[in-house]
Amino acid sequence: MKQLFRATVAAIVAALGSLAASHAFAATPSPCGKDDALQIRGDTPGAISYDVYSQLRPLTARRLALFQDAGTVKRLPDGLDVCEIADDGVADPTAVLVHVPRGRMAWWVSAANVEEAD
């Protein structure tokens, strides 16, 4: 009887947790301002810091693999909606700092790989 009660309580807690998570996900408005909404154009590597972004250049498969293995670079897929962080503190027009909505990280990407969102 105790095992059945524990299993029932665990199932209820799991259901409530997933319901709360889906409600929070649906209720969260897009954090992008109208002028900050961008979209990734072509699969592109996103670097966790500007230093890593600058070390990727020139971009080669070997460098990319090393940085991905280290967890400092992530491939951002074509068509991904992102928000530009306009006040990035770097005066490099070839680099754009973006934030993935509902993501935890900001990523440095090449300006050639972003476009205004529709």
PDB file of C-alpha atoms in Angstrom:
ATOM      1  CA  MET A   1       0.000   0.000   0.000  1.00  0.00           C
ATOM      2  CA  LYS A   2       2.833   2.414   0.864  1.00  0.00           C
ATOM      3  CA  GLN A   3       4.554   1.675  -2.468  1.00  0.00           C
ATOM      4  CA  LEU A   4       1.349   2.419  -4.395  1.00  0.00           C
ATOM      5  CA  PHE A   5       0.935   5.689  -2.477  1.00  0.00           C
ATOM      6  CA  ARG A   6       4.559   6.712  -3.169  1.00  0.00           C
ATOM      7  CA  ALA A   7       4.210   5.866  -6.869  1.00  0.00           C
ATOM      8  CA  THR A   8       0.983   7.882  -7.096  1.00  0.00           C
ATOM      9  CA  VAL A   9       2.521  10.883  -5.327  1.00  0.00           C
ATOM     10  CA  ALA A  10       5.606  10.706  -7.580  1.00  0.00           C
ATOM     11  CA  ALA A  11       3.405  10.600 -10.696  1.00  0.00           C
ATOM     12  CA  ILE A  12       1.380  13.608  -9.501  1.00  0.00           C
ATOM     13  CA  VAL A  13       4.534  15.599  -8.709  1.00  0.00           C
ATOM     14  CA  ALA A  14       6.009  14.780 -12.132  1.00  0.00           C
ATOM     15  CA  ALA A  15       2.779  15.775 -13.890  1.00  0.00           C
ATOM     16  CA  LEU A  16       2.570  19.066 -11.996  1.00  0.00           C
ATOM     17  CA  GLY A  17       6.224  19.812 -12.755  1.00  0.00           C
ATOM     18  CA  SER A  18       5.784  19.253 -16.485  1.00  0.00           C
ATOM     19  CA  LEU A  19       2.544  21.277 -16.490  1.00  0.00           C
ATOM     20  CA  ALA A  20       4.249  24.184 -14.727  1.00  0.00           C
ATOM     21  CA  ALA A  21       7.217  24.034 -17.104  1.00  0.00           C
ATOM     22  CA  SER A  22       5.005  24.024 -20.206  1.00  0.00           C
ATOM     23  CA  HIS A  23       2.901  26.878 -18.823  1.00  0.00           C
ATOM     24  CA  ALA A  24       5.983  28.973 -18.061  1.00  0.00           C
ATOM     25  CA  PHE A  25       7.368  28.270 -21.527  1.00  0.00           C
ATOM     26  CA  ALA A  26       4.129  29.310 -23.257  1.00  0.00           C
ATOM     27  CA  ALA A  27       3.560  32.363 -21.059  1.00  0.00           C
ATOM     28  CA  THR A  28       7.030  33.841 -21.550  1.00  0.00           C
ATOM     29  CA  PRO A  29       6.974  36.672 -24.094  1.00  0.00           C
ATOM     30  CA  SER A  30       9.813  37.026 -26.564  1.00  0.00           C
ATOM     31  CA  PRO A  31      12.608  39.006 -24.892  1.00  0.00           C
ATOM     32  CA  CYS A  32      13.613  40.625 -28.196  1.00  0.00           C
ATOM     33  CA  GLY A  33      12.756  44.191 -28.937  1.00  0.00           C
ATOM     34  CA  LYS A  34      11.489  44.844 -32.451  1.00  0.00           C
ATOM     35  CA  ASP A  35      14.895  46.084 -33.643  1.00  0.00           C
ATOM     36  CA  ASP A  36      16.835  43.341 -31.831  1.00  0.00           C
ATOM     37  CA  ALA A  37      15.142  40.310 -33.417  1.00  0.00           C
ATOM     38  CA  LEU A  38      17.532  38.422 -35.705  1.00  0.00           C
ATOM     39  CA  GLN A  39      17.702  35.033 -37.328  1.00  0.00           C
ATOM     40  CA  ILE A  40      20.703  32.798 -37.939  1.00  0.00           C
ATOM     41  CA  ARG A  41      21.465  32.449 -41.660  1.00  0.00           C
ATOM     42  CA  GLY A  42      23.186  29.159 -42.442  1.00  0.00           C
ATOM     43  CA  ASP A  43      24.504  26.831 -39.766  1.00  0.00           C
ATOM     44  CA  THR A  44      27.125  28.805 -37.898  1.00  0.00           C
ATOM     45  CA  PRO A  45      29.392  28.349 -34.895  1.00  0.00           C
ATOM     46  CA  GLY A  46      28.536  30.460 -31.891  1.00  0.00           C
ATOM     47  CA  ALA A  47      31.405  31.214 -29.503  1.00  0.00           C
ATOM     48  CA  ILE A  48      30.876  31.583 -25.780  1.00  0.00           C
ATOM     49  CA  SER A  49      33.239  34.568 -25.560  1.00  0.00           C
ATOM     50  CA  TYR A  50      34.687  37.169 -27.895  1.00  0.00           C
ATOM     51  CA  ASP A  51      38.177  35.782 -27.241  1.00  0.00           C
ATOM     52  CA  VAL A  52      37.072  32.357 -28.495  1.00  0.00           C
ATOM     53  CA  TYR A  53      35.279  33.982 -31.452  1.00  0.00           C
ATOM     54  CA  SER A  54      38.478  35.759 -32.483  1.00  0.00           C
ATOM     55  CA  GLN A  55      40.553  32.560 -32.106  1.00  0.00           C
ATOM     56  CA  LEU A  56      38.235  30.695 -34.490  1.00  0.00           C
ATOM     57  CA  ARG A  57      39.389  32.956 -37.330  1.00  0.00           C
ATOM     58  CA  PRO A  58      40.287  31.797 -39.848  1.00  0.00           C
ATOM     59  CA  LEU A  59      37.555  29.200 -39.428  1.00  0.00           C
ATOM     60  CA  THR A  60      38.776  25.661 -40.062  1.00  0.00           C
ATOM     61  CA  ALA A  61      37.184  22.289 -39.379  1.00  0.00           C
ATOM     62  CA  ARG A  62      40.031  21.367 -37.011  1.00  0.00           C
ATOM     63  CA  ARG A  63      39.709  24.535 -34.908  1.00  0.00           C
ATOM     64  CA  LEU A  64      35.948  24.228 -34.863  1.00  0.00           C
ATOM     65  CA  ALA A  65      36.136  20.619 -33.660  1.00  0.00           C
ATOM     66  CA  LEU A  66      38.594  21.503 -30.888  1.00  0.00           C
ATOM     67  CA  PHE A  67      36.439  24.355 -29.584  1.00  0.00           C
ATOM     68  CA  GLN A  68      33.247  22.283 -29.820  1.00  0.00           C
ATOM     69  CA  ASP A  69      34.883  19.443 -27.894  1.00  0.00           C
ATOM     70  CA  ALA A  70      35.904  21.952 -25.212  1.00  0.00           C
ATOM     71  CA  GLY A  71      32.308  23.223 -25.000  1.00  0.00           C
ATOM     72  CA  THR A  72      33.224  26.807 -25.882  1.00  0.00           C
ATOM     73  CA  VAL A  73      31.598  26.722 -29.326  1.00  0.00           C
ATOM     74  CA  LYS A  74      28.145  25.516 -30.299  1.00  0.00           C
ATOM     75  CA  ARG A  75      26.632  25.195 -33.760  1.00  0.00           C
ATOM     76  CA  LEU A  76      23.584  27.404 -34.120  1.00  0.00           C
ATOM     77  CA  PRO A  77      21.203  26.065 -36.781  1.00  0.00           C
ATOM     78  CA  ASP A  78      19.943  27.926 -39.839  1.00  0.00           C
ATOM     79  CA  GLY A  79      16.703  29.788 -39.147  1.00  0.00           C
ATOM     80  CA  LEU A  80      17.176  29.958 -35.355  1.00  0.00           C
ATOM     81  CA  ASP A  81      15.514  33.060 -33.890  1.00  0.00           C
ATOM     82  CA  VAL A  82      17.899  35.055 -31.715  1.00  0.00           C
ATOM     83  CA  CYS A  83      18.032  38.450 -30.036  1.00  0.00           C
ATOM     84  CA  GLU A  84      20.939  40.817 -30.607  1.00  0.00           C
ATOM     85  CA  ILE A  85      22.656  42.195 -27.535  1.00  0.00           C
ATOM     86  CA  ALA A  86      23.379  45.619 -28.994  1.00  0.00           C
ATOM     87  CA  ASP A  87      25.496  46.904 -26.111  1.00  0.00           C
ATOM     88  CA  ASP A  88      28.117  44.169 -26.345  1.00  0.00           C
ATOM     89  CA  GLY A  89      31.134  46.277 -25.347  1.00  0.00           C
ATOM     90  CA  VAL A  90      33.166  45.269 -28.420  1.00  0.00           C
ATOM     91  CA  ALA A  91      33.890  47.573 -31.357  1.00  0.00           C
ATOM     92  CA  ASP A  92      34.140  44.790 -33.959  1.00  0.00           C
ATOM     93  CA  PRO A  93      31.486  45.149 -36.692  1.00  0.00           C
ATOM     94  CA  THR A  94      32.125  41.597 -37.933  1.00  0.00           C
ATOM     95  CA  ALA A  95      31.015  40.070 -34.601  1.00  0.00           C
ATOM     96  CA  VAL A  96      27.476  40.032 -33.210  1.00  0.00           C
ATOM     97  CA  LEU A  97      26.519  38.970 -29.702  1.00  0.00           C
ATOM     98  CA  VAL A  98      23.188  37.140 -29.677  1.00  0.00           C
ATOM     99  CA  HIS A  99      20.994  35.506 -27.070  1.00  0.00           C
ATOM    100  CA  VAL A 100      18.766  32.553 -27.816  1.00  0.00           C
ATOM    101  CA  PRO A 101      15.306  33.242 -26.352  1.00  0.00           C
ATOM    102  CA  ARG A 102      14.719  31.012 -23.324  1.00  0.00           C
ATOM    103  CA  GLY A 103      18.390  30.024 -23.477  1.00  0.00           C
ATOM    104  CA  ARG A 104      20.986  30.547 -20.795  1.00  0.00           C
ATOM    105  CA  MET A 105      23.928  31.614 -22.904  1.00  0.00           C
ATOM    106  CA  ALA A 106      24.880  34.457 -25.194  1.00  0.00           C
ATOM    107  CA  TRP A 107      26.902  33.558 -28.292  1.00  0.00           C
ATOM    108  CA  TRP A 108      29.283  35.485 -30.543  1.00  0.00           C
ATOM    109  CA  VAL A 109      28.549  34.854 -34.216  1.00  0.00           C
ATOM    110  CA  SER A 110      29.768  36.318 -37.457  1.00  0.00           C
ATOM    111  CA  ALA A 111      27.723  39.295 -38.684  1.00  0.00           C
ATOM    112  CA  ALA A 112      27.625  37.539 -42.067  1.00  0.00           C
ATOM    113  CA  ASN A 113      25.541  34.774 -40.475  1.00  0.00           C
ATOM    114  CA  VAL A 114      22.657  36.833 -39.096  1.00  0.00           C
ATOM    115  CA  GLU A 115      19.786  38.634 -40.749  1.00  0.00           C
ATOM    116  CA  GLU A 116      16.781  40.595 -39.562  1.00  0.00           C
ATOM    117  CA  ALA A 117      13.931  38.352 -38.466  1.00  0.00           C
ATOM    118  CA  ASP A 118      10.771  38.354 -40.524  1.00  0.00           C
TER     119      ASP A 118
END
